[in-house]
CSV table of C-alpha atoms in Angstrom, one decimal:
chain,number,residue,atom,x,y,z
G,1,UNK,CA,-122.2,127.4,128.8
G,2,UNK,CA,-120.2,124.3,129.7
G,3,UNK,CA,-117.9,124.7,132.7
G,4,UNK,CA,-114.8,124.1,130.5
G,5,UNK,CA,-115.8,126.8,128.1
G,6,UNK,CA,-116.5,129.2,131.0
G,7,UNK,CA,-113.0,128.6,132.3
G,8,UNK,CA,-111.6,129.1,128.9
G,9,UNK,CA,-113.1,132.5,128.3
G,10,UNK,CA,-111.6,133.9,131.5
G,11,UNK,CA,-108.0,133.0,130.7
G,12,UNK,CA,-105.9,136.1,131.3
G,13,UNK,CA,-108.0,137.5,134.1
G,14,UNK,CA,-106.3,138.5,137.4
G,15,UNK,CA,-105.6,135.5,139.5
G,16,UNK,CA,-106.5,136.9,142.9
G,17,UNK,CA,-109.3,139.2,144.0
G,18,UNK,CA,-109.7,141.0,147.4
G,19,UNK,CA,-112.5,139.6,149.6
G,20,UNK,CA,-115.5,141.4,151.0
G,21,UNK,CA,-116.6,145.0,150.1
G,22,UNK,CA,-113.2,145.9,148.8
G,23,UNK,CA,-113.7,143.5,145.9
G,24,UNK,CA,-116.6,145.6,144.7
G,25,UNK,CA,-114.6,148.8,144.6
G,26,UNK,CA,-114.6,150.4,141.1
G,27,UNK,CA,-111.1,151.5,140.3
G,28,UNK,CA,-109.4,151.7,136.9
G,29,UNK,CA,-106.8,148.9,137.6
G,30,UNK,CA,-109.3,146.4,138.9
G,31,UNK,CA,-112.6,147.3,137.1
G,32,UNK,CA,-112.5,144.5,134.6
G,33,UNK,CA,-111.2,141.9,137.1
G,34,UNK,CA,-114.0,142.9,139.5
G,35,UNK,CA,-116.6,142.4,136.8
G,36,UNK,CA,-115.1,139.1,135.7
G,37,UNK,CA,-114.9,137.9,139.3
G,38,UNK,CA,-118.6,138.6,139.8
G,39,UNK,CA,-119.4,136.7,136.6
G,40,UNK,CA,-117.2,133.7,137.5
G,41,UNK,CA,-118.9,133.5,141.0
G,42,UNK,CA,-122.4,133.7,139.6
G,43,UNK,CA,-123.2,137.2,140.7
G,44,UNK,CA,-124.7,138.0,137.3
G,45,UNK,CA,-126.5,141.2,138.3
G,46,UNK,CA,-123.3,142.8,139.5
G,47,UNK,CA,-121.4,141.4,136.5
G,48,UNK,CA,-123.9,142.8,134.1
G,49,UNK,CA,-123.8,146.2,135.7
G,50,UNK,CA,-120.0,146.4,135.8
G,51,UNK,CA,-119.5,144.9,132.3
G,52,UNK,CA,-122.1,147.4,131.1
G,53,UNK,CA,-120.2,150.4,132.4
G,54,UNK,CA,-117.0,149.1,130.9
G,55,UNK,CA,-118.6,148.3,127.5
G,56,UNK,CA,-120.1,151.7,127.3
G,57,UNK,CA,-116.6,153.1,127.9
G,58,UNK,CA,-115.3,151.1,124.9
G,59,UNK,CA,-114.0,147.9,126.5
G,60,UNK,CA,-114.5,145.2,123.8
G,61,UNK,CA,-113.8,142.4,126.3
G,62,UNK,CA,-116.8,143.6,128.5
G,63,UNK,CA,-119.0,143.5,125.4
G,64,UNK,CA,-118.0,140.0,124.7
G,65,UNK,CA,-119.0,138.9,128.3
G,66,UNK,CA,-122.3,140.7,128.0
G,67,UNK,CA,-122.9,138.7,124.8
G,68,UNK,CA,-122.1,135.5,126.6
G,69,UNK,CA,-124.5,136.3,129.4
G,70,UNK,CA,-127.3,137.2,127.1
G,71,UNK,CA,-126.8,134.2,124.9
G,72,UNK,CA,-126.6,131.8,127.8
G,73,UNK,CA,-129.4,133.3,129.8
G,74,UNK,CA,-127.2,134.1,132.8
G,75,UNK,CA,-129.3,136.1,135.3
G,76,UNK,CA,-131.9,136.7,132.6
G,77,UNK,CA,-133.8,135.0,129.9
G,78,UNK,CA,-131.7,133.9,127.0
G,79,UNK,CA,-131.6,136.6,124.4
G,80,UNK,CA,-129.8,135.6,121.2
G,81,UNK,CA,-130.7,138.9,119.5
G,82,UNK,CA,-129.3,140.9,122.4
G,83,UNK,CA,-126.2,138.7,122.4
G,84,UNK,CA,-125.7,139.4,118.8
G,85,UNK,CA,-125.8,143.2,119.5
G,86,UNK,CA,-123.1,142.9,122.1
G,87,UNK,CA,-121.0,140.5,120.2
G,88,UNK,CA,-121.3,142.7,117.2
G,89,UNK,CA,-120.1,145.8,119.1
G,90,UNK,CA,-117.2,143.8,120.6
G,91,UNK,CA,-116.2,142.3,117.2
G,92,UNK,CA,-116.2,145.7,115.6
G,93,UNK,CA,-113.8,146.8,118.4
G,94,UNK,CA,-111.5,143.9,117.6
G,95,UNK,CA,-112.5,141.1,119.9
G,96,UNK,CA,-112.0,137.9,117.9
G,97,UNK,CA,-113.9,135.7,120.4
G,98,UNK,CA,-116.9,137.9,119.9
G,99,UNK,CA,-116.5,137.7,116.1
G,100,UNK,CA,-116.5,133.9,116.4
G,101,UNK,CA,-119.5,133.7,118.7
G,102,UNK,CA,-121.5,136.0,116.5
G,103,UNK,CA,-120.5,134.0,113.4
G,104,UNK,CA,-121.7,130.9,115.2
G,105,UNK,CA,-125.0,132.5,116.0
G,106,UNK,CA,-125.6,133.9,112.5
G,107,UNK,CA,-124.4,130.7,110.8
G,108,UNK,CA,-127.7,128.9,111.7
G,109,UNK,CA,-129.7,131.7,113.3
G,110,UNK,CA,-131.9,131.4,116.3
G,111,UNK,CA,-135.4,131.7,115.0
G,112,UNK,CA,-137.5,133.7,115.4
G,113,UNK,CA,-135.4,136.2,117.3
G,114,UNK,CA,-132.3,136.1,115.2
G,115,UNK,CA,-132.5,135.2,111.5
G,116,UNK,CA,-129.5,133.4,109.9
G,117,UNK,CA,-127.2,135.6,108.0
G,118,UNK,CA,-124.7,133.3,106.2
G,119,UNK,CA,-122.9,136.2,104.4
G,120,UNK,CA,-122.1,138.1,107.6
G,121,UNK,CA,-121.3,134.8,109.4
G,122,UNK,CA,-118.7,134.0,106.8
G,123,UNK,CA,-117.1,137.4,107.1
G,124,UNK,CA,-117.0,137.1,110.9
G,125,UNK,CA,-115.5,133.6,110.7
G,126,UNK,CA,-112.8,135.0,108.4
G,127,UNK,CA,-112.1,137.8,110.9
G,128,UNK,CA,-111.8,135.4,113.8
G,129,UNK,CA,-109.7,132.9,111.8
G,130,UNK,CA,-107.3,135.7,110.9
G,131,UNK,CA,-106.9,136.4,114.6
G,132,UNK,CA,-106.0,132.8,115.3
G,133,UNK,CA,-109.2,131.2,116.5
G,134,UNK,CA,-108.9,127.8,115.0
G,135,UNK,CA,-112.5,126.8,115.2
G,136,UNK,CA,-113.4,129.7,113.0
G,137,UNK,CA,-111.4,128.1,110.1
G,138,UNK,CA,-113.6,125.0,110.6
G,139,UNK,CA,-116.8,127.0,110.7
G,140,UNK,CA,-115.9,128.8,107.5
G,141,UNK,CA,-114.8,125.7,105.7
G,142,UNK,CA,-118.0,123.9,106.5
G,143,UNK,CA,-120.0,126.9,105.2
G,144,UNK,CA,-118.0,126.8,102.0
G,145,UNK,CA,-118.4,123.0,101.5
G,146,UNK,CA,-122.2,123.4,102.1
G,147,UNK,CA,-122.3,126.2,99.5
G,148,UNK,CA,-123.4,128.7,102.1
G,149,UNK,CA,-120.3,130.9,101.7
G,150,UNK,CA,-118.5,132.2,98.7
G,151,UNK,CA,-114.8,132.7,98.3
G,152,UNK,CA,-113.4,129.2,98.5
G,153,UNK,CA,-113.7,126.1,96.3
G,154,UNK,CA,-113.7,122.6,97.8
G,155,UNK,CA,-109.9,122.4,97.8
G,156,UNK,CA,-109.6,125.6,99.7
G,157,UNK,CA,-112.2,124.6,102.2
G,158,UNK,CA,-110.5,121.2,102.7
G,159,UNK,CA,-107.2,123.0,103.3
G,160,UNK,CA,-108.9,125.1,106.0
G,161,UNK,CA,-110.1,121.9,107.7
G,162,UNK,CA,-106.7,120.3,107.5
G,163,UNK,CA,-105.1,123.5,109.0
G,164,UNK,CA,-107.6,123.5,111.8
G,165,UNK,CA,-107.1,119.8,112.5
G,166,UNK,CA,-103.4,120.3,112.6
G,167,UNK,CA,-103.9,123.0,115.1
G,168,UNK,CA,-105.9,120.7,117.4
G,169,UNK,CA,-109.6,121.3,116.5
G,170,UNK,CA,-111.6,118.1,117.1
G,171,UNK,CA,-114.5,119.4,115.1
G,172,UNK,CA,-112.3,119.7,112.0
G,173,UNK,CA,-111.2,116.1,112.5
G,174,UNK,CA,-114.9,115.0,112.7
G,175,UNK,CA,-115.7,117.0,109.5
G,176,UNK,CA,-112.8,115.3,107.7
G,177,UNK,CA,-114.0,111.9,108.9
G,178,UNK,CA,-117.4,112.6,107.3
G,179,UNK,CA,-115.6,113.7,104.1
G,180,UNK,CA,-113.6,110.5,104.1
G,181,UNK,CA,-116.9,108.4,104.4
G,182,UNK,CA,-118.4,110.4,101.6
G,183,UNK,CA,-115.5,109.6,99.2
G,184,UNK,CA,-115.7,107.2,96.3
G,185,UNK,CA,-114.7,104.8,97.6
G,186,UNK,CA,-115.0,105.7,101.3
G,187,UNK,CA,-111.8,105.7,103.2
G,188,UNK,CA,-112.8,103.8,106.4
G,189,UNK,CA,-109.3,103.8,107.8
G,190,UNK,CA,-109.1,107.6,107.5
G,191,UNK,CA,-112.6,108.1,109.0
G,192,UNK,CA,-111.9,105.9,112.0
G,193,UNK,CA,-108.5,107.6,112.6
G,194,UNK,CA,-110.0,111.0,112.4
G,195,UNK,CA,-112.9,110.1,114.7
G,196,UNK,CA,-110.5,108.6,117.3
G,197,UNK,CA,-108.5,111.8,117.4
G,198,UNK,CA,-111.6,114.0,117.5
G,199,UNK,CA,-112.9,112.1,120.5
G,200,UNK,CA,-109.4,112.3,122.2
G,201,UNK,CA,-109.5,116.1,121.7
G,202,UNK,CA,-112.9,116.3,123.5
G,203,UNK,CA,-115.2,116.7,120.5
G,204,UNK,CA,-118.1,114.6,121.9
G,205,UNK,CA,-120.2,114.5,118.7
G,206,UNK,CA,-117.6,112.3,117.1
G,207,UNK,CA,-118.1,109.6,119.7
G,208,UNK,CA,-121.4,108.2,118.2
G,209,UNK,CA,-119.8,108.0,114.8
G,210,UNK,CA,-116.8,106.3,116.1
G,211,UNK,CA,-118.9,103.7,117.9
G,212,UNK,CA,-120.8,103.0,114.7
G,213,UNK,CA,-117.7,102.7,112.6
G,214,UNK,CA,-115.8,100.6,115.2
G,215,UNK,CA,-118.8,98.2,115.5
G,216,UNK,CA,-118.8,97.6,111.7
G,217,UNK,CA,-115.0,97.4,111.3
G,218,UNK,CA,-112.8,94.3,111.4
G,219,UNK,CA,-109.7,94.1,113.6
G,220,UNK,CA,-107.3,94.8,110.7
G,221,UNK,CA,-109.1,98.0,109.8
G,222,UNK,CA,-109.0,99.2,113.4
G,223,UNK,CA,-105.3,98.4,113.6
G,224,UNK,CA,-104.7,100.3,110.4
G,225,UNK,CA,-106.6,103.3,111.8
G,226,UNK,CA,-104.7,103.2,115.0
G,227,UNK,CA,-101.4,103.2,113.0
G,228,UNK,CA,-102.6,106.1,110.8
G,229,UNK,CA,-103.8,108.4,113.6
G,230,UNK,CA,-100.3,109.5,114.7
G,231,UNK,CA,-99.3,110.5,111.1
G,232,UNK,CA,-102.6,112.1,110.0
G,233,UNK,CA,-101.0,115.6,109.7
G,234,UNK,CA,-97.7,114.3,108.3
G,235,UNK,CA,-99.5,112.7,105.4
G,236,UNK,CA,-101.9,115.5,105.0
G,237,UNK,CA,-104.8,113.2,104.3
């Protein structure tokens, strides 16, 4: 897992932990923070043990972390099927992050250990989107546009992408840039503006497309894209 994502998933944890043996004490107020501290510092054996105890006691957050560890191969071989089990348990208990991560796994699958399951992935994306995970709207919209998920026509899927882009998802901007290029005629100004914003938002896959479009564009087009970028959401394009 990238360092930025690792930091993101621990938002909300206790800020300070006691040092030494006291940090490993298992008491109800600090049980989750102790486990998360072990994970953040790379003590995966301790983290797995502590998260396991919490998960078996019904803590959905712990199940999410066990899924992350299994998926990323932290302290063990990567195990997408095992990750799916933990994510599934946590998602059923209401953890939206686990629902999104499981949807992402099932969207494409991880052969041969974990077959793709588009129908379940779409349901999980919907669950995560309802809970406010913006990237889940993007994931579901792309499945709908590709014909891999029912329940939404092209207009509804595009509306999801626009909503996700307004909320700050660079992947949604990238997807909208590709849609602009596929138009008849292509909207190069829109595509460049969307790619620029996707890159600014940290969505690195948009960088290669932006380089290609910029190299082929004349100065007037680039100027028009720069002018459109600040008003992308206002004009709803």
